[in-house]
Amino acid sequence: MIPRIFIYITLILIAAALLPPAITAYMRTSKKPQPRIHFIQDMDNQGKFRTQHENPLFDDNRAMRPPVDGAVMRGEIVDSEHLTSGTLNGTWATSFPSQITVNREFLQRGRERFDIYCQSCHGLAGYGDGIVDQVARDLLVNSRLGKGTSWVPPRNLHELTIHQQVVGEIFNTISVGKNNMPALESQITVEDRWAIVAWVRALQRSQNAELTDIPESDRDNLETVNLIPSNNEEEEADEE
Amino acid sequence: MNRQHYVFPKWSNMLLPTLIAVSTVVPLYVVLLAAYGFSPKATDVGYQPEQPIPFSHAVHAGQLGMDCRYCHNTVEVAAKAAIPPTQTCMNCHEKIKKDSDQLQLLHETYQRGESIPWVRVHDLPDYVYFHHAAHISRGVGCVSCHGRVDQMEVVYQHEPLSMAWCLNCHRNPEPHLRPLGEITNLAYDPMVELTADERHQLRKLHSIDPSQDCSTCHR
């Protein structure tokens, strides 16, 4: 007969051996706020500084130093008032700058950029009904959640006053902002801002289109997708 | 009678088989435990540091449906998808909920011109040079590496980001390719939306031939 003590020791060892896998299983399935455990450090953390790293040698802890006042980035100044500020001899430019070719690709780019930077407020079709506007209106009414919210609703891009604005003025509004609208020139490149202007023009045109704006060959397609309700009613009446 | 004390007891015959069993089970146990426990899936995945401001991606990218690139606007042209400058937050929060306690640090640091001390979640070793734009421009979407950030109240590391994990995709990229228009659409799953042939066409379209050379990522 095996002495009891050996049996107990074996049972304790087996129980102890189950503990590390249990801890590991927990680590694999849980989220943890503690820094990662790196058993082998290699050269994971080196003394060098990369993009947006911290450098405690500076007061503000930034390894990337802000440019000295008056410093100009390469390519930042393009010697074209038309391209960079949307003006020509002090008045809003009425056409796109010569550096830019408005074609289908450019419009698609504008659409994509509009959907990234503008639609949250102005809405996908530009009616000023974006989701941020809807949320902000709710916050205005609900002072408990609103916490000091103030809001000037985004403009409906199909209003007559904005229709009448020339492209240079729209470009300027995107660049430097207006009322509630923030300046976006640091987020969107010059070319992309012009692309957005082109897309705004396309939206305005699309929402005020006449049947005659559509090439004759495409008009049949338009009717088959039931955009003209009178046809539907006639069909239903016929069936009855 | 007393002589029996000097004879090994009968159970001592068990010692040899026990020793053999222990010497096979213990190394196996150690190896399996090391593979299971020291894997980046255990040590790295799920890292969810507390941030200085309780910014919710679930609200901004999920509920409001803002595009990732509104804030991380360097991602298409640069190696790093930069943490946005505080100015980007202020685009909206100059007006919206400006007296909220949760946003106090935002306004304070903005006025003092300081950086918000965000805690980095996805941190590769310093000898790895991942390039965001190179992946974004060829149809590898945000969700492939970052998970459903639009559903995360607090962002956590969703993938191991280990070298084996990177190579997995570099050896067989097709399951992760999507049309460029769906890059920031985190709900889009190319395995559901596209056929194998369509994904192969995407690979050909962008001439994707991922390098597995050391110097591709290590400098």
Tab-separated table of C-alpha atoms in Angstrom:
chain	number	residue	atom	x	y	z
A	1	MET	CA	0.000	0.000	0.000
A	2	ILE	CA	1.364	3.459	-1.008
A	3	PRO	CA	1.802	5.732	2.022
A	4	ARG	CA	-0.944	8.326	2.213
A	5	ILE	CA	1.523	11.200	2.151
A	6	PHE	CA	2.617	10.418	-1.443
A	7	ILE	CA	-0.972	10.328	-2.635
A	8	TYR	CA	-1.658	13.732	-1.075
A	9	ILE	CA	1.491	15.235	-2.577
A	10	THR	CA	0.514	13.933	-6.027
A	11	LEU	CA	-2.993	15.342	-5.764
A	12	ILE	CA	-1.669	18.749	-4.647
A	13	LEU	CA	0.833	18.806	-7.524
A	14	ILE	CA	-1.863	18.018	-10.082
A	15	ALA	CA	-4.097	20.724	-8.655
A	16	ALA	CA	-1.197	23.203	-8.720
A	17	ALA	CA	-0.423	22.257	-12.337
A	18	LEU	CA	-3.957	23.212	-13.357
A	19	LEU	CA	-3.550	26.736	-12.020
A	20	PRO	CA	-1.187	28.228	-14.695
A	21	PRO	CA	-3.388	27.089	-17.624
A	22	ALA	CA	-6.416	28.531	-15.839
A	23	ILE	CA	-4.673	31.899	-15.365
A	24	THR	CA	-3.580	31.856	-19.020
A	25	ALA	CA	-7.076	31.056	-20.208
A	26	TYR	CA	-8.346	34.013	-18.193
A	27	MET	CA	-5.661	36.289	-19.679
A	28	ARG	CA	-6.623	35.207	-23.166
A	29	THR	CA	-10.285	35.988	-22.746
A	30	SER	CA	-10.277	39.112	-20.579
A	31	LYS	CA	-9.417	42.732	-21.318
A	32	LYS	CA	-6.796	44.258	-19.102
A	33	PRO	CA	-5.736	47.836	-18.434
A	34	GLN	CA	-2.235	46.869	-17.273
A	35	PRO	CA	0.591	47.192	-19.800
A	36	ARG	CA	1.422	44.107	-21.817
A	37	ILE	CA	3.812	41.540	-20.433
A	38	HIS	CA	6.833	41.102	-22.635
A	39	PHE	CA	8.849	38.165	-21.397
A	40	ILE	CA	11.588	38.790	-23.906
A	41	GLN	CA	12.208	42.498	-24.387
A	42	ASP	CA	14.593	42.253	-27.357
A	43	MET	CA	14.731	45.832	-28.641
A	44	ASP	CA	11.012	46.446	-28.409
A	45	ASN	CA	11.464	49.801	-26.742
A	46	GLN	CA	14.422	51.762	-27.993
A	47	GLY	CA	15.815	55.161	-27.100
A	48	LYS	CA	14.861	56.658	-30.432
A	49	PHE	CA	11.817	58.823	-31.108
A	50	ARG	CA	9.269	58.085	-33.758
A	51	THR	CA	6.089	59.793	-34.919
A	52	GLN	CA	4.094	61.134	-31.968
A	53	HIS	CA	6.411	59.566	-29.417
A	54	GLU	CA	7.009	61.239	-26.068
A	55	ASN	CA	10.254	62.972	-25.194
A	56	PRO	CA	10.516	63.989	-21.524
A	57	LEU	CA	13.441	66.301	-22.322
A	58	PHE	CA	10.985	68.889	-23.578
A	59	ASP	CA	8.487	70.742	-21.419
A	60	ASP	CA	5.523	69.665	-23.520
A	61	ASN	CA	6.744	66.037	-23.814
A	62	ARG	CA	6.540	66.147	-27.601
A	63	ALA	CA	9.280	64.384	-29.510
A	64	MET	CA	7.948	66.021	-32.683
A	65	ARG	CA	8.766	69.698	-32.358
A	66	PRO	CA	6.186	72.247	-33.499
A	67	PRO	CA	7.537	74.402	-36.334
A	68	VAL	CA	9.161	77.677	-35.339
A	69	ASP	CA	6.932	80.689	-35.974
A	70	GLY	CA	7.226	81.731	-39.565
A	71	ALA	CA	8.640	78.410	-40.765
A	72	VAL	CA	7.308	77.324	-44.134
A	73	MET	CA	6.922	73.696	-45.128
A	74	ARG	CA	8.191	72.660	-48.533
A	75	GLY	CA	5.361	72.968	-51.026
A	76	GLU	CA	3.236	74.907	-48.568
A	77	ILE	CA	3.325	78.125	-50.554
A	78	VAL	CA	2.048	77.658	-54.048
A	79	ASP	CA	2.281	80.872	-55.944
A	80	SER	CA	-1.317	80.855	-57.042
A	81	GLU	CA	-3.866	82.985	-55.246
A	82	HIS	CA	-6.605	81.291	-57.256
A	83	LEU	CA	-5.621	77.783	-56.148
A	84	THR	CA	-4.881	78.396	-52.477
A	85	SER	CA	-7.411	81.053	-51.479
A	86	GLY	CA	-10.124	80.916	-54.140
A	87	THR	CA	-9.744	84.574	-55.065
A	88	LEU	CA	-8.698	86.387	-58.234
A	89	ASN	CA	-7.522	89.981	-57.831
A	90	GLY	CA	-9.412	90.314	-54.577
A	91	THR	CA	-12.764	88.915	-55.681
A	92	TRP	CA	-14.084	85.340	-55.440
A	93	ALA	CA	-12.980	83.233	-58.339
A	94	THR	CA	-15.850	82.108	-60.543
A	95	SER	CA	-13.994	79.161	-62.068
A	96	PHE	CA	-11.790	76.301	-60.981
A	97	PRO	CA	-8.049	77.087	-60.947
A	98	SER	CA	-6.039	76.066	-63.974
A	99	GLN	CA	-4.064	73.477	-61.950
A	100	ILE	CA	-7.239	71.463	-61.541
A	101	THR	CA	-9.063	69.381	-64.132
A	102	VAL	CA	-12.667	68.652	-63.298
A	103	ASN	CA	-13.495	65.222	-64.625
A	104	ARG	CA	-15.428	62.193	-63.464
A	105	GLU	CA	-12.550	60.927	-61.325
A	106	PHE	CA	-12.212	64.314	-59.653
A	107	LEU	CA	-15.939	64.358	-58.861
A	108	GLN	CA	-15.710	60.879	-57.342
A	109	ARG	CA	-12.834	62.070	-55.180
A	110	GLY	CA	-14.954	65.032	-54.144
A	111	ARG	CA	-17.841	62.774	-53.277
A	112	GLU	CA	-15.606	60.558	-51.137
A	113	ARG	CA	-14.096	63.561	-49.313
A	114	PHE	CA	-17.540	65.138	-48.827
A	115	ASP	CA	-18.741	61.900	-47.249
A	116	ILE	CA	-15.751	61.907	-44.880
A	117	TYR	CA	-15.560	65.554	-43.845
A	118	CYS	CA	-18.913	67.184	-44.574
A	119	GLN	CA	-21.822	64.758	-44.450
A	120	SER	CA	-21.838	64.394	-40.637
A	121	CYS	CA	-23.304	67.909	-40.494
A	122	HIS	CA	-24.546	68.730	-44.004
A	123	GLY	CA	-26.028	65.301	-44.750
A	124	LEU	CA	-25.202	62.987	-47.658
A	125	ALA	CA	-27.328	65.013	-50.083
A	126	GLY	CA	-26.354	68.376	-48.602
A	127	TYR	CA	-29.687	69.320	-47.037
A	128	GLY	CA	-28.064	70.296	-43.736
A	129	ASP	CA	-29.638	67.307	-42.031
A	130	GLY	CA	-26.541	65.301	-41.033
A	131	ILE	CA	-26.593	63.130	-37.945
A	132	VAL	CA	-24.444	65.534	-35.909
A	133	ASP	CA	-27.039	68.227	-36.539
A	134	GLN	CA	-29.804	65.907	-35.350
A	135	VAL	CA	-27.868	64.956	-32.205
A	136	ALA	CA	-26.974	68.593	-31.482
A	137	ARG	CA	-30.646	69.606	-31.751
A	138	ASP	CA	-31.556	66.892	-29.239
A	139	LEU	CA	-28.827	68.127	-26.901
A	140	LEU	CA	-30.130	71.699	-27.170
A	141	VAL	CA	-33.556	70.573	-25.980
A	142	ASN	CA	-32.248	68.230	-23.300
A	143	SER	CA	-30.225	70.489	-21.002
A	144	ARG	CA	-29.326	67.619	-18.640
A	145	LEU	CA	-27.428	65.829	-21.423
A	146	GLY	CA	-26.617	68.976	-23.368
A	147	LYS	CA	-24.053	70.335	-20.907
A	148	GLY	CA	-23.672	73.803	-22.393
A	149	THR	CA	-24.283	72.852	-26.018
A	150	SER	CA	-24.824	75.766	-28.362
A	151	TRP	CA	-25.569	75.185	-32.002
A	152	VAL	CA	-26.087	77.058	-35.216
A	153	PRO	CA	-27.576	74.510	-37.625
A	154	PRO	CA	-25.473	73.683	-40.694
A	155	ARG	CA	-26.607	75.336	-43.907
A	156	ASN	CA	-28.765	73.585	-46.418
A	157	LEU	CA	-26.519	73.609	-49.484
A	158	HIS	CA	-29.564	73.839	-51.751
A	159	GLU	CA	-30.594	77.258	-50.456
A	160	LEU	CA	-30.646	79.988	-53.077
A	161	THR	CA	-27.916	82.023	-51.325
A	162	ILE	CA	-25.495	79.110	-51.524
A	163	HIS	CA	-26.511	78.309	-55.092
A	164	GLN	CA	-25.548	81.848	-55.966
A	165	GLN	CA	-22.149	81.604	-54.320
A	166	VAL	CA	-19.323	81.188	-56.804
A	167	VAL	CA	-16.839	78.314	-56.444
A	168	GLY	CA	-14.141	80.516	-54.910
A	169	GLU	CA	-16.400	81.524	-52.047
A	170	ILE	CA	-17.407	77.918	-51.304
A	171	PHE	CA	-13.733	76.959	-51.366
A	172	ASN	CA	-12.991	79.723	-48.889
A	173	THR	CA	-15.760	78.590	-46.552
A	174	ILE	CA	-14.354	75.054	-46.478
A	175	SER	CA	-10.865	76.423	-45.837
A	176	VAL	CA	-11.484	78.958	-43.086
A	177	GLY	CA	-14.963	78.053	-41.839
A	178	LYS	CA	-18.010	80.191	-41.184
A	179	ASN	CA	-20.161	80.712	-38.072
A	180	ASN	CA	-20.403	77.253	-36.494
A	181	MET	CA	-18.378	75.609	-39.217
A	182	PRO	CA	-14.737	74.959	-38.334
A	183	ALA	CA	-11.833	75.703	-40.645
A	184	LEU	CA	-10.898	72.488	-42.399
A	185	GLU	CA	-7.760	73.607	-44.235
A	186	SER	CA	-5.499	71.719	-41.841
A	187	GLN	CA	-7.428	68.477	-42.401
A	188	ILE	CA	-8.125	68.577	-46.156
A	189	THR	CA	-5.545	69.256	-48.862
A	190	VAL	CA	-6.038	72.125	-51.319
A	191	GLU	CA	-6.870	69.770	-54.207
A	192	ASP	CA	-9.380	67.837	-52.114
A	193	ARG	CA	-11.089	71.058	-51.044
A	194	TRP	CA	-11.593	71.939	-54.705
A	195	ALA	CA	-12.878	68.409	-55.310
A	196	ILE	CA	-15.444	68.934	-52.556
A	197	VAL	CA	-16.481	72.214	-54.179
A	198	ALA	CA	-17.048	70.319	-57.409
A	199	TRP	CA	-19.140	67.711	-55.609
A	200	VAL	CA	-21.213	70.392	-53.852
A	201	ARG	CA	-21.946	71.837	-57.285
A	202	ALA	CA	-22.920	68.354	-58.511
A	203	LEU	CA	-25.260	67.866	-55.542
A	204	GLN	CA	-26.890	71.238	-56.153
A	205	ARG	CA	-27.379	70.410	-59.782
A	206	SER	CA	-28.780	66.967	-59.033
A	207	GLN	CA	-31.382	68.225	-56.581
A	208	ASN	CA	-32.654	70.827	-59.030
A	209	ALA	CA	-32.534	68.766	-62.179
A	210	GLU	CA	-35.127	68.872	-64.967
A	211	LEU	CA	-36.064	65.900	-67.088
A	212	THR	CA	-34.338	67.639	-69.982
A	213	ASP	CA	-31.001	67.525	-68.077
A	214	ILE	CA	-30.944	63.791	-68.587
A	215	PRO	CA	-29.668	62.467	-71.901
A	216	GLU	CA	-32.591	61.155	-73.919
A	217	SER	CA	-31.155	57.655	-74.031
A	218	ASP	CA	-31.260	57.470	-70.211
A	219	ARG	CA	-34.771	58.834	-69.652
A	220	ASP	CA	-36.392	55.438	-70.148
A	221	ASN	CA	-34.232	54.013	-67.363
A	222	LEU	CA	-35.384	56.756	-65.049
A	223	GLU	CA	-39.020	55.887	-65.611
A	224	THR	CA	-38.547	52.169	-65.075
A	225	VAL	CA	-37.171	52.756	-61.552
A	226	ASN	CA	-40.512	54.414	-60.668
A	227	LEU	CA	-39.220	57.874	-59.948
A	228	ILE	CA	-42.307	59.349	-61.573
A	229	PRO	CA	-45.290	58.472	-59.351
A	230	SER	CA	-48.038	59.332	-61.874
A	231	ASN	CA	-47.109	56.311	-63.990
A	232	ASN	CA	-47.506	54.034	-60.999
A	233	GLU	CA	-50.946	55.292	-60.223
A	234	GLU	CA	-52.055	54.705	-63.775
A	235	GLU	CA	-50.778	51.147	-63.693
A	236	GLU	CA	-52.553	50.443	-60.431
A	237	ALA	CA	-55.742	51.926	-61.809
A	238	ASP	CA	-55.429	49.689	-64.868
A	239	GLU	CA	-55.084	46.591	-62.733
A	240	GLU	CA	-58.230	47.414	-60.825
B	1	MET	CA	10.619	-10.687	11.641
B	2	ASN	CA	12.639	-7.507	11.913
B	3	ARG	CA	14.473	-8.295	8.716
B	4	GLN	CA	11.413	-7.126	6.757
B	5	HIS	CA	12.356	-3.518	7.604
B	6	TYR	CA	15.301	-3.723	5.247
B	7	VAL	CA	13.276	-4.861	2.227
B	8	PHE	CA	11.797	-2.298	-0.222
B	9	PRO	CA	8.040	-2.236	0.209
B	10	LYS	CA	6.003	-3.623	-2.658
B	11	TRP	CA	4.716	-0.239	-3.842
B	12	SER	CA	8.263	0.845	-4.610
B	13	ASN	CA	7.915	-1.177	-7.823
B	14	MET	CA	5.696	1.659	-9.032
B	15	LEU	CA	8.594	4.158	-8.903
B	16	LEU	CA	10.061	3.374	-12.317
B	17	PRO	CA	6.798	3.583	-14.308
B	18	THR	CA	5.919	6.732	-12.362
B	19	LEU	CA	9.272	8.300	-13.163
B	20	ILE	CA	8.806	7.531	-16.869
B	21	ALA	CA	5.291	8.959	-16.848
B	22	VAL	CA	6.418	12.127	-15.048
B	23	SER	CA	9.408	12.665	-17.325
B	24	THR	CA	7.158	12.592	-20.417
B	25	VAL	CA	4.209	14.532	-19.031
B	26	VAL	CA	6.162	17.352	-17.386
B	27	PRO	CA	8.137	18.536	-20.457
B	28	LEU	CA	4.989	18.264	-22.558
B	29	TYR	CA	3.137	20.330	-19.970
B	30	VAL	CA	5.872	22.991	-19.919
B	31	VAL	CA	6.018	23.261	-23.716
B	32	LEU	CA	2.267	23.468	-24.164
B	33	LEU	CA	1.884	25.979	-21.362
B	34	ALA	CA	4.644	28.159	-22.803
B	35	ALA	CA	3.081	28.048	-26.262
B	36	TYR	CA	-0.347	28.844	-24.869
B	37	GLY	CA	0.643	31.384	-22.242
B	38	PHE	CA	3.580	33.251	-23.817
B	39	SER	CA	1.769	33.676	-27.142
B	40	PRO	CA	0.908	37.296	-28.014
B	41	LYS	CA	-2.709	36.158	-28.045
B	42	ALA	CA	-2.395	35.850	-24.270
B	43	THR	CA	0.066	38.641	-23.466
B	44	ASP	CA	-0.977	41.350	-25.951
B	45	VAL	CA	-4.561	40.855	-27.120
B	46	GLY	CA	-7.142	42.548	-24.926
B	47	TYR	CA	-4.873	45.387	-23.792
B	48	GLN	CA	-7.351	48.123	-22.929
B	49	PRO	CA	-5.637	51.016	-21.139
B	50	GLU	CA	-7.672	53.660	-19.407
B	51	GLN	CA	-7.564	56.901	-21.393
B	52	PRO	CA	-7.290	60.401	-19.897
B	53	ILE	CA	-10.567	61.376	-21.588
B	54	PRO	CA	-13.305	58.737	-21.876
B	55	PHE	CA	-13.524	59.160	-25.656
B	56	SER	CA	-15.956	56.626	-27.119
B	57	HIS	CA	-15.304	55.272	-30.594
B	58	ALA	CA	-18.658	53.484	-30.257
B	59	VAL	CA	-20.397	56.883	-30.182
B	60	HIS	CA	-18.313	58.734	-32.764
B	61	ALA	CA	-17.556	56.018	-35.305
B	62	GLY	CA	-20.552	53.830	-34.485
B	63	GLN	CA	-23.613	55.888	-33.598
B	64	LEU	CA	-22.599	59.046	-35.479
B	65	GLY	CA	-21.096	56.998	-38.306
B	66	MET	CA	-18.173	59.356	-38.746
B	67	ASP	CA	-15.547	58.101	-41.163
B	68	CYS	CA	-12.267	57.010	-39.508
B	69	ARG	CA	-10.453	59.475	-41.747
B	70	TYR	CA	-12.239	62.539	-40.378
B	71	CYS	CA	-9.888	62.332	-37.388
B	72	HIS	CA	-7.106	59.969	-38.509
B	73	ASN	CA	-6.648	61.925	-41.709
B	74	THR	CA	-3.001	61.038	-42.329
B	75	VAL	CA	-3.741	57.351	-42.776
B	76	GLU	CA	-4.008	57.455	-46.569
B	77	VAL	CA	-0.714	59.178	-47.199
B	78	ALA	CA	1.559	58.434	-44.245
B	79	ALA	CA	3.006	55.496	-42.373
B	80	LYS	CA	1.183	56.451	-39.218
B	81	ALA	CA	-2.547	56.976	-38.713
B	82	ALA	CA	-1.897	59.934	-36.476
B	83	ILE	CA	-3.780	60.687	-33.306
B	84	PRO	CA	-5.619	63.859	-34.354
B	85	PRO	CA	-4.582	67.255	-33.029
B	86	THR	CA	-6.859	68.605	-30.280
B	87	GLN	CA	-8.140	71.096	-32.847
B	88	THR	CA	-10.003	68.237	-34.557
B	89	CYS	CA	-11.926	67.526	-31.336
B	90	MET	CA	-12.654	71.219	-30.980
B	91	ASN	CA	-14.244	71.308	-34.462
B	92	CYS	CA	-17.369	70.037	-32.722
B	93	HIS	CA	-16.742	70.286	-28.989
B	94	GLU	CA	-16.194	74.003	-29.052
B	95	LYS	CA	-20.007	73.960	-29.147
B	96	ILE	CA	-21.233	70.489	-28.287
B	97	LYS	CA	-21.327	69.514	-24.601
B	98	LYS	CA	-18.698	72.120	-23.885
B	99	ASP	CA	-19.364	72.203	-20.120
B	100	SER	CA	-19.222	68.434	-19.687
B	101	ASP	CA	-16.924	67.277	-16.870
B	102	GLN	CA	-15.594	64.543	-19.107
B	103	LEU	CA	-14.337	67.156	-21.565
B	104	GLN	CA	-12.639	69.364	-18.977
B	105	LEU	CA	-9.175	68.025	-19.784
B	106	LEU	CA	-9.818	68.615	-23.499
B	107	HIS	CA	-10.544	72.299	-22.991
B	108	GLU	CA	-7.729	72.794	-20.484
B	109	THR	CA	-5.043	71.240	-22.664
B	110	TYR	CA	-6.382	73.057	-25.721
B	111	GLN	CA	-6.129	76.422	-24.015
B	112	ARG	CA	-2.629	75.694	-22.745
B	113	GLY	CA	-1.523	74.333	-26.116
B	114	GLU	CA	-0.561	70.978	-24.605
B	115	SER	CA	-1.070	67.471	-25.929
B	116	ILE	CA	-3.705	65.223	-24.439
B	117	PRO	CA	-1.789	62.361	-22.761
B	118	TRP	CA	-3.543	59.591	-24.715
B	119	VAL	CA	-2.264	56.109	-23.949
B	120	ARG	CA	-1.094	54.191	-26.967
B	121	VAL	CA	-2.982	50.927	-27.529
B	122	HIS	CA	-1.422	49.438	-30.657
B	123	ASP	CA	2.314	49.582	-30.083
B	124	LEU	CA	4.605	47.592	-32.349
B	125	PRO	CA	8.220	46.972	-31.369
B	126	ASP	CA	10.448	49.910	-32.285
B	127	TYR	CA	12.248	47.884	-34.964
B	128	VAL	CA	9.028	47.321	-36.939
B	129	TYR	CA	8.003	49.856	-39.569
B	130	PHE	CA	4.379	49.288	-40.460
B	131	HIS	CA	3.034	51.570	-43.189
B	132	HIS	CA	-0.676	52.376	-42.967
B	133	ALA	CA	-0.983	54.035	-46.381
B	134	ALA	CA	0.617	51.070	-48.151
B	135	HIS	CA	-2.115	48.789	-46.818
B	136	ILE	CA	-5.058	51.199	-47.096
B	137	SER	CA	-4.300	52.027	-50.725
B	138	ARG	CA	-4.343	48.330	-51.694
B	139	GLY	CA	-7.571	47.343	-50.048
B	140	VAL	CA	-6.652	46.056	-46.586
B	141	GLY	CA	-9.279	47.662	-44.403
B	142	CYS	CA	-8.995	49.122	-40.904
B	143	VAL	CA	-10.986	46.263	-39.400
B	144	SER	CA	-8.435	43.633	-40.443
B	145	CYS	CA	-5.992	44.809	-37.779
B	146	HIS	CA	-8.095	46.905	-35.387
B	147	GLY	CA	-11.338	44.943	-35.076
B	148	ARG	CA	-14.762	46.545	-34.717
B	149	VAL	CA	-13.556	49.833	-33.239
B	150	ASP	CA	-16.992	51.283	-34.010
B	151	GLN	CA	-18.375	48.995	-31.309
B	152	MET	CA	-15.700	49.722	-28.692
B	153	GLU	CA	-16.553	52.052	-25.823
B	154	VAL	CA	-12.867	51.903	-24.851
B	155	VAL	CA	-10.451	50.792	-27.542
B	156	TYR	CA	-8.551	47.561	-26.985
B	157	GLN	CA	-6.088	45.523	-28.981
B	158	HIS	CA	-8.083	43.011	-30.980
B	159	GLU	CA	-5.359	41.187	-32.901
B	160	PRO	CA	-1.992	39.778	-31.731
B	161	LEU	CA	0.022	42.072	-34.067
B	162	SER	CA	2.796	39.495	-33.884
B	163	MET	CA	5.163	38.705	-36.714
B	164	ALA	CA	3.541	35.315	-37.350
B	165	TRP	CA	0.193	37.065	-37.595
B	166	CYS	CA	1.542	39.637	-40.095
B	167	LEU	CA	3.104	36.889	-42.202
B	168	ASN	CA	-0.147	34.948	-42.251
B	169	CYS	CA	-1.682	37.713	-44.329
B	170	HIS	CA	1.449	38.437	-46.341
B	171	ARG	CA	1.453	34.796	-47.432
B	172	ASN	CA	-2.244	34.738	-48.260
B	173	PRO	CA	-3.647	38.270	-48.571
B	174	GLU	CA	-6.774	37.537	-50.588
B	175	PRO	CA	-9.201	36.889	-47.689
B	176	HIS	CA	-8.467	40.402	-46.424
B	177	LEU	CA	-8.891	42.397	-49.646
B	178	ARG	CA	-11.842	44.710	-50.170
B	179	PRO	CA	-12.777	47.402	-52.695
B	180	LEU	CA	-11.144	50.738	-51.840
B	181	GLY	CA	-14.554	52.304	-51.248
B	182	GLU	CA	-15.119	49.968	-48.286
B	183	ILE	CA	-11.775	50.590	-46.584
B	184	THR	CA	-13.238	52.273	-43.510
B	185	ASN	CA	-16.465	50.263	-43.496
B	186	LEU	CA	-15.839	48.117	-40.425
B	187	ALA	CA	-18.984	46.034	-40.921
B	188	TYR	CA	-17.898	44.915	-44.405
B	189	ASP	CA	-16.600	41.349	-44.566
B	190	PRO	CA	-14.888	40.488	-47.869
B	191	MET	CA	-15.375	36.776	-47.183
B	192	VAL	CA	-19.140	37.344	-47.238
B	193	GLU	CA	-19.487	40.137	-49.782
B	194	LEU	CA	-17.047	38.892	-52.406
B	195	THR	CA	-16.428	35.588	-54.140
B	196	ALA	CA	-12.948	34.073	-54.116
B	197	ASP	CA	-12.647	35.064	-57.754
B	198	GLU	CA	-13.561	38.692	-57.059
B	199	ARG	CA	-10.966	38.847	-54.301
B	200	HIS	CA	-8.430	37.389	-56.707
B	201	GLN	CA	-9.345	40.096	-59.211
B	202	LEU	CA	-8.765	42.737	-56.527
B	203	ARG	CA	-5.333	41.288	-55.904
B	204	LYS	CA	-4.504	41.494	-59.592
B	205	LEU	CA	-5.965	45.017	-59.843
B	206	HIS	CA	-3.581	46.370	-57.207
B	207	SER	CA	-0.703	44.024	-58.211
B	208	ILE	CA	-0.475	42.725	-54.672
B	209	ASP	CA	2.582	40.572	-54.099
B	210	PRO	CA	3.360	41.054	-50.412
B	211	SER	CA	7.027	40.819	-49.647
B	212	GLN	CA	8.258	38.489	-46.932
B	213	ASP	CA	11.782	39.881	-46.870
B	214	CYS	CA	13.116	40.945	-43.483
B	215	SER	CA	13.878	44.433	-44.745
B	216	THR	CA	10.279	45.031	-45.765
B	217	CYS	CA	9.300	45.677	-42.161
B	218	HIS	CA	12.609	45.750	-40.287
B	219	ARG	CA	15.149	48.497	-40.687
